[in-house]
Structure formats: structure tokens, C-alpha cells
Amino acid sequence: MQRRDFLRIGATVGSGALLGGGVAGCTAPAYWQKLMAEGPSKRSPTVCNMCFWSCAGEVHTRDGKLWKITGHPGDPHSEGRLCTRGTGGVGAYYDPNRLVKPLMRVERGGRQSFEVVSWDAALGFIADKLHKLRDSHGADRLAAMVHGPGAGHFEHLVRAYGSDSVAEPAFAQCRGPRDTGFFLTFGEGLASPEQTDMPNARCIVLIGSHIGENLHNTQVQDFTAALRNGATVITVDPRFSVAASKSQYWLPIRPGTDIALLLAWIHVIMAEQLYDVEMIRSETTGLQQLSDHVAAFTPQWAAAETGLEPELIERTARLMAASAPATMLHPGRHSTWWGDDTQRSRAMAILAALLGIWGRKGGYYLPEAVRLPEYPLPEYPKPRSSWRDVTDKRFPLAALPVSNVVLENCTGKDPHYRALLIYDTNLPMSVPGARRLLQQASSQLELIVAIDVQPSEVTGFADIVLPECSYLERHDPLRNEPEREPCLALRAPALPALGESKPGWWIARELGMRLGLQRHFPWKHYSEVIDWQLRQVGSSLDEMQRIGIKKFPRTTPLYRGRRESLAWGTPSGRIELHSSILAEAGYDPLPRYVAPQAPPQGFLRLNYGRAPQHSFSRTQNNPVLYQMMPENVVWIHPDAARRFGVESGNYVVLVNQDGVRSNRVRVRVTERTRPDSVWLVHGFGHTAPGLFLARGRGADDAGLMTRVLVDPISGATGMRGNFVTLQAEESRA
Ligand SMILES: Nc1nc2c(c(=O)[nH]1)N[C@H]1C(S)=C(S)[C@@H](COP(=O)(O)OP(=O)(O)OC[C@H]3O[C@@H](n4cnc5c(=O)[nH]c(N)nc54)[C@H](O)[C@@H]3O)O[C@H]1N2
Ligand SMILES: Nc1nc2c(c(=O)[nH]1)N[C@H]1C(S)=C(S)[C@@H](COP(=O)(O)OP(=O)(O)OC[C@H]3O[C@@H](n4cnc5c(=O)[nH]c(N)nc54)[C@H](O)[C@@H]3O)O[C@H]1N2
Ligand code: SF4
Ligand SMILES: [Mo]
């Protein structure tokens, strides 16, 4: 097969590949009423997979049928409450568009299509291709793009096979610049969940972080607790976000100018010596260089860049210093904005250092995970070449493989990678430019495998689509994250897998067996791995099946003492205000501000983010969440709306600076967005025809991101440098 056509899993490939209408009726209220009237319910533990916050929950079944999912009362991630999407997990199970059979691309009479095949045929086909790849080019030429807790199964498979090129969008499309910026400064990145001690904070500073719309369960609960406790909240956001509406100080910054604000804040704090001079002198390097660097960046200077009043900049700097160290400067999470992202994160890290909040009550607590031994397995073979050999040429400081670089290396005449395995990530909607790169890759690569639960956009590029069962039907690695209270949480099947869908661990192991990697899979069922690990820490799978979550005593303090310093993991062993690593690698050792490009005449900035009802591009087809928010709307300021001649309720098409057009999307006229920007919730505008509910609903921000502002330090894809204009469409009655 020379070239792969993008294939549509939909009505034409019906023939049993999708779960279908049989259980669609299950979503009707009558079905639940009947279930609730039936005999006693059974509870079993899960870890939510509707987003990656991983709240522990309980799955309630009656008569072997799914009834509801609730939060685990003992879980620090959920405090017993799941969010909208967590509760809506029921819809992930009953979604009639779920994939339930393996599919293979076939060509007949010059036409390509997907055909339902047996697991044996699908796995045999993949193994055959991977055997040949190992012999011809080498195992290191397999790349994987993965996400989520199940990713570990496939990372294990790929590394056992002989490649370490496993990338996730959680780095170069999400936390990469943040973690790099903090790592360069403190010698340590930030955790997930973020170690933000909000309930004890006297002042909270949010830069972008749109908590409330960004619905990371504990963050929202902690933010609410902080508000109740009377914390002062300072929110920096060009848009009047939900968080801004709860804040004493809203700084409606000109988009892309945050480094100017941060430098001016640092200027005020240094000029007025609002920091613990003795402590900062003893535990940092580069204090004098920083002081010289920020001398010119006065609030007056920053006012011209940011559009904020100089007095407001001064007052907020003094406020955060007065509450320190109980000042929780949120490090952000999705930090791939303007291409200066590692430097913006560095500026935030420097401010955090001056405020002395790392390891302090009301700032960043010191997180701790359970010391859980790894299941004993043989060492992985050393790959002939590493992901670093590919990425380092451009981004020597990237801590993890950069997804866009991996995809780029799947294209071209003689691509480095020859096969691609994709698990739990919808690349065309999550990595800017991925649709084009996948199209190019599909005529070069020898194999593309997609493992998904539904026929998302990414599956159309695959040779083989493997149906994973939902998180409610499978075991995954124990949740063990660094946090306030070390604890383990169990995801175990509450229901049998529907159709022929299979858990990720099973798929990875079966492939491993066919690739001769038996010694890397010495167990028969993944539950054996979990049970073994649990027994090392005095528990067992039986116990966890009953209790779901188990807390362990902390072995290290939650906070550091008032004058206590920590062992910083930087080259100097101190907090590096002036970064020695950046200096050595030829980057600016102190953050430098560069003004963003202004919108071209007639264009508005494309701003995007979250809504509480949906996660990324994974939930729009979920029947429960679809009902709550079936499509996104484009926010536009009344002045801009007048200019474009549109009103709330009109449908428009967004056209970007390169002429790319969005799907039709409804207008919402609101003063909550600036006159120079529009706002879209990410994840809508699906084009995959197999997503019967979500396809064609709303606009896709990713499709409009043809101008990518790559961060030269981390390699991350800055997504905010795009502009759109509006073209009117007829409004729907
Ligand atoms: N344009 C734009 N791009 C972005 C962002 C943005 O706001 N705008 N946000 C960025 C951020 S912060 C992040 S973290 C990333 C997230 O990026 P992704 O991880 O790619 O997230 P999704 O878009 O939700 O894609 C998830 C895919 O996994 C599938 N899936 C869902 N559940 C399961 C499961 O249990 N098993 C398997 N095998 N598959 C499953 C879904 O059907 C879908 O195809 O996106 C980044 N990209
Ligand atoms: N409901 C829901 N919640 C989620 C997710 C989800 O899919 N759905 N995904 C989760 C994940 S993985 C992530 S990474 C997070 C992402 O959520 P965050 O980390 O909070 O995302 P940000 O991009 O920091 O914040 C978006 C905000 O930045 C503002 N903004 C735009 N440009 C600028 C600017 O130049 N300067 C400043 N200061 N602000 C600007 C926007 O107006 C918007 O309010 O959300 C998490 N929570
Ligand atoms: S925050 Fe919501 S969607 Fe995310 S894991 Fe928790 S309950 Fe699930
Ligand atoms: Mo993210």
C-alpha cells in the first residue's frame, strides 16, 4: 500500500465495529429508574479517566449493570466529590459509538477502507511489521505517542522492544515549559497534582490558570476553601474568567505580555527589599545580576507593555510580598502559549524564589509519594539510538521527547522513525500541525497503530485500530502521585469489557508475546503486578478491592522550617535566579521580554481554554456530557461584534491568518473577552464521522493553529500566536 487515505470509521464501516444502538437506549432515564428500583447495588473502586487529575471513585452497579459513579470519600483528589465529567463517566461506558472490534485498513479495487478483523489477525499483522522493522532499520525506529495512566503499558512494550522514543502531549503541548522553567531555577519541576497549598494561602496569584473552568477537582475545592478563608486573589487574565470574577484584583493584561508584568513585580520587590534578604542571599545565586537586570523594568515601563496601571502593578507586588511565604503563586499547567514559555515560567519561578514560598505553608508544600517498589523485570535493551539523538539537535534542554519533533521525524523522504504507535491521544486535535504531519507520515511509515476507545480523528490515519475497553472495565497501574498525603488508589474493572474491547495491559502483553518479549511480561494478568506491589507495602489487591484507596504516613515533613534551606538539585546546589544551564547552552540566563505580534488589520487573537463540562477532545461524544454542552460558542466583544456585524446566536465561520476555515460556530457577544480577542473552548469541531453526536458541532481551535510559536528552550508548541476573522453564516432558527 503506497499511500494511506484518511479513513472514516462511520456508517459505512458499521458492520459491528462500533457498539451501536443496542445499548443506546440505556441512556434513557427510564433505564436508570428501572435500575434504581432493582436489588442491592455493588460498589467497586475506580480511578477516573475523564481527565488526568485521576480522582478515585466508586462504581455502583446493580444487577451487573452500571448505575452511577461517585467520588471516593477518602480521596485527597476528590474529597468524595467527582466533577461533572467524572460523574459523566457513565456515558463513556454506554457510548454507542464506542469501538468494540479491531479494524484493519484494506485496499480493494484501488479503494481503501477499514474491515473488522479478529484480534489474532490484528496483533499478528502488527507483530509481523515490527519484526521486519527490527531486522531492517532497527527497533529504535519505532516511536510511540501516548497519554494517560494506561500509557505505562505501552511505554513498557516499546522499551522492551528496543526504543525509548515515547512522547506525550502532556510535555510539549502542556506542562513542558513550566516544568523546565522551575527545574532550571529550583532543580526540580512541579508535581501533578500541583503542590499548591491554597487552603492555607493568604494571597493567591493566578497567571492564566482559569480555575473553575479548568476543572481539576481538588484545585477547585482548594480555591473555594481559600476564598472562604479570606485569601486575597490576584488574577492575571486578558479575559474575565470565572477565577477573575472571584478575585479582589483582576489584571486584564494585554495578551502575551506577562513577562513584562513579572519583571516589574520583581523590580518592585527588589527595589523595596520586600524579601527575606538574609535567606535569599544564602540560598540563591545571581541576586545581583537579577537586580541589575530588572532595574529598568519599572511598573511605568511595564504599564506601556501590559496596558495595566503602574499603581496596580505596584500594589499587587506589595500585597503578594506582605503575605509571603503564604502566597500561592500558581505555577500554571498548560503553559505552551507564546513561544517564550520557558522564560515566562522562569520569571514565575524567580518570583516564587524571592517570595520564599517553595516548601512553605500557604505556598508550595513538599509532596510525597508512596515508596512503592517496581515489579521486578529484566532491564530494557539499550536502544541503538535514543530520542535524545533526534531531539537534542534542536532542543538540548528538553527533559522529555517532544511530540512535535517525533512527528516531524516520521515525515520526509527518509524518515528517522518508520512505525508509530498511538495510545490515548487524539493527535490531530492536540498537537498543532499534527493533521498535516500525520498525512505526510502516512505515505512514509511502514505501520501506524491507534489504540482508542472511540473512532476519533487520529484513528483515520491508522493501519490498525485496536479497541480498548473503557477505564471502568480494566486494571491500570496503581495511582501513586506525589502529594500532601501519600496514598495509593486502585482502578479495577467494575464491569466486563463490552464487545471485543480489551484492556491496554492485555493488548501490550499480547504484542509482547508475539514479539518474543516473554521475559518482560512474566505475569499472565496485570492484577498479579498490582498485587505484588501492594504486598511490598503491607496491603494486597484483595484489600484494595475492598477499600479502593489507602493512605500511608508521611516520612518527610510537609513544609520546611522557617530558616531551613533545602538540597536544591541545580548545578550550584542553590536556587538559580541566574541560570547557569541556560547561560552555558547559549540562552538568556535571565528572562527577557519580547513584545508579541499585534493582530493584523481586521483580525482578532485566537484565545482558547476549558469549560467544566468537557475534557480536551475526548468527551464531546459522551452522551451525558453532550447533553450538558453540545457545542462551543465563540466569545466576541460587543465592539468587535459591531464591526463584524454579528449578534449572539448567529453562526459564523472563523478564518485564520493563513486562510484556514473552521466549522460553523455560534456567536456569544460578551464583554468578558477583550475587543482584540475571541475565545473558544478547546475540543469541539470534530470531523470524525464515527462520532455521531460530536461531529460537525462547534469549532476546532487546533485546526486554526497554523502559526506555531515554538519555545526555543523546551521545544513546546506555543499556541496563542494565531489570529482569526469572522465570516457570517446564516443563523439557525
Ligand atoms: N488546540 C489545542 N491543543 C491542545 C490543548 C488546547 O487547549 N488546545 N491542550 C493541550 C493539553 S493541556 C493537553 S494535556 C493535551 C491533551 O491531549 P490528548 O491527550 O491528545 O487529549 P484528547 O484530545 O482528549 O485525546 C484523547 C484521545 O484518547 C482517546 N481515549 C479516551 N479515553 C481513552 C481510554 O481509556 N483508552 C484509550 N486507549 N483511548 C482513550 C480519545 O478517544 C481521544 O482520541 O492537549 C493539548 N493540546
Ligand atoms: N474542564 C476541564 N478542566 C481541565 C481540562 C479539561 O480538558 N477540561 N484539562 C486540564 C489540563 S491537562 C490542563 S493543562 C489545564 C489547562 O488549564 P490552565 O492551566 O488554567 O490553562 P491556561 O492556558 O493557563 O489558562 C487559560 C486562561 O489563560 C488566559 N490567557 C490567554 N492568554 C493569556 C495571556 O497572554 N496572559 C495571561 N495571563 N492569560 C492568558 C485565557 O483567557 C484563559 O482564561 O486544565 C485542566 N483542567
Ligand atoms: S477532575 Fe473530574 S474528570 Fe478529572 S479525574 Fe477528577 S472527577 Fe474525573
Ligand atoms: Mo494539559
mmCIF file of N, CA and C and ligand atoms in Angstrom, residues 52 147 169-170 173-175 216 333-334 610 616, ligand 4:
data_model
loop_
_atom_site.group_PDB
_atom_site.id
_atom_site.type_symbol
_atom_site.label_atom_id
_atom_site.label_comp_id
_atom_site.label_asym_id
_atom_site.label_seq_id
_atom_site.Cartn_x
_atom_site.Cartn_y
_atom_site.Cartn_z
ATOM 1 N N PHE A 52 -6.933 13.829 33.514
ATOM 2 C CA PHE A 52 -5.760 13.185 34.110
ATOM 3 C C PHE A 52 -5.518 13.586 35.552
ATOM 4 N N HIS A 147 -0.633 8.859 26.158
ATOM 5 C CA HIS A 147 -1.070 9.741 27.234
ATOM 6 C C HIS A 147 -1.837 8.891 28.254
ATOM 7 N N PRO A 169 1.685 14.369 24.728
ATOM 8 C CA PRO A 169 1.340 15.782 24.581
ATOM 9 C C PRO A 169 1.340 16.515 25.920
ATOM 10 N N ALA A 170 1.445 15.784 27.022
ATOM 11 C CA ALA A 170 1.495 16.422 28.344
ATOM 12 C C ALA A 170 2.789 17.215 28.512
ATOM 13 N N GLN A 173 2.887 20.077 24.693
ATOM 14 C CA GLN A 173 1.635 20.802 24.490
ATOM 15 C C GLN A 173 1.015 21.207 25.820
ATOM 16 N N CYS A 174 1.734 20.991 26.914
ATOM 17 C CA CYS A 174 1.100 21.267 28.207
ATOM 18 C C CYS A 174 2.124 21.769 29.222
ATOM 19 N N ARG A 175 2.706 20.874 30.006
ATOM 20 C CA ARG A 175 3.482 21.297 31.169
ATOM 21 C C ARG A 175 4.965 21.490 30.907
ATOM 22 N N HIS A 216 -9.880 20.987 37.571
ATOM 23 C CA HIS A 216 -9.126 19.952 38.263
ATOM 24 C C HIS A 216 -9.684 19.958 39.683
ATOM 25 N N ARG A 333 -0.344 25.363 34.354
ATOM 26 C CA ARG A 333 -0.218 23.974 33.912
ATOM 27 C C ARG A 333 -0.070 23.937 32.386
ATOM 28 N N HIS A 334 -1.134 24.350 31.690
ATOM 29 C CA HIS A 334 -0.992 24.451 30.238
ATOM 30 C C HIS A 334 -0.177 25.711 29.988
ATOM 31 N N ARG A 610 -10.733 25.978 28.641
ATOM 32 C CA ARG A 610 -11.582 24.871 29.089
ATOM 33 C C ARG A 610 -13.003 25.306 29.456
ATOM 34 N N PHE A 616 -10.580 18.210 26.977
ATOM 35 C CA PHE A 616 -9.876 18.159 25.691
ATOM 36 C C PHE A 616 -10.853 17.805 24.572
HETATM 37 MO MO MO B 4 -2.697 19.604 29.995
#
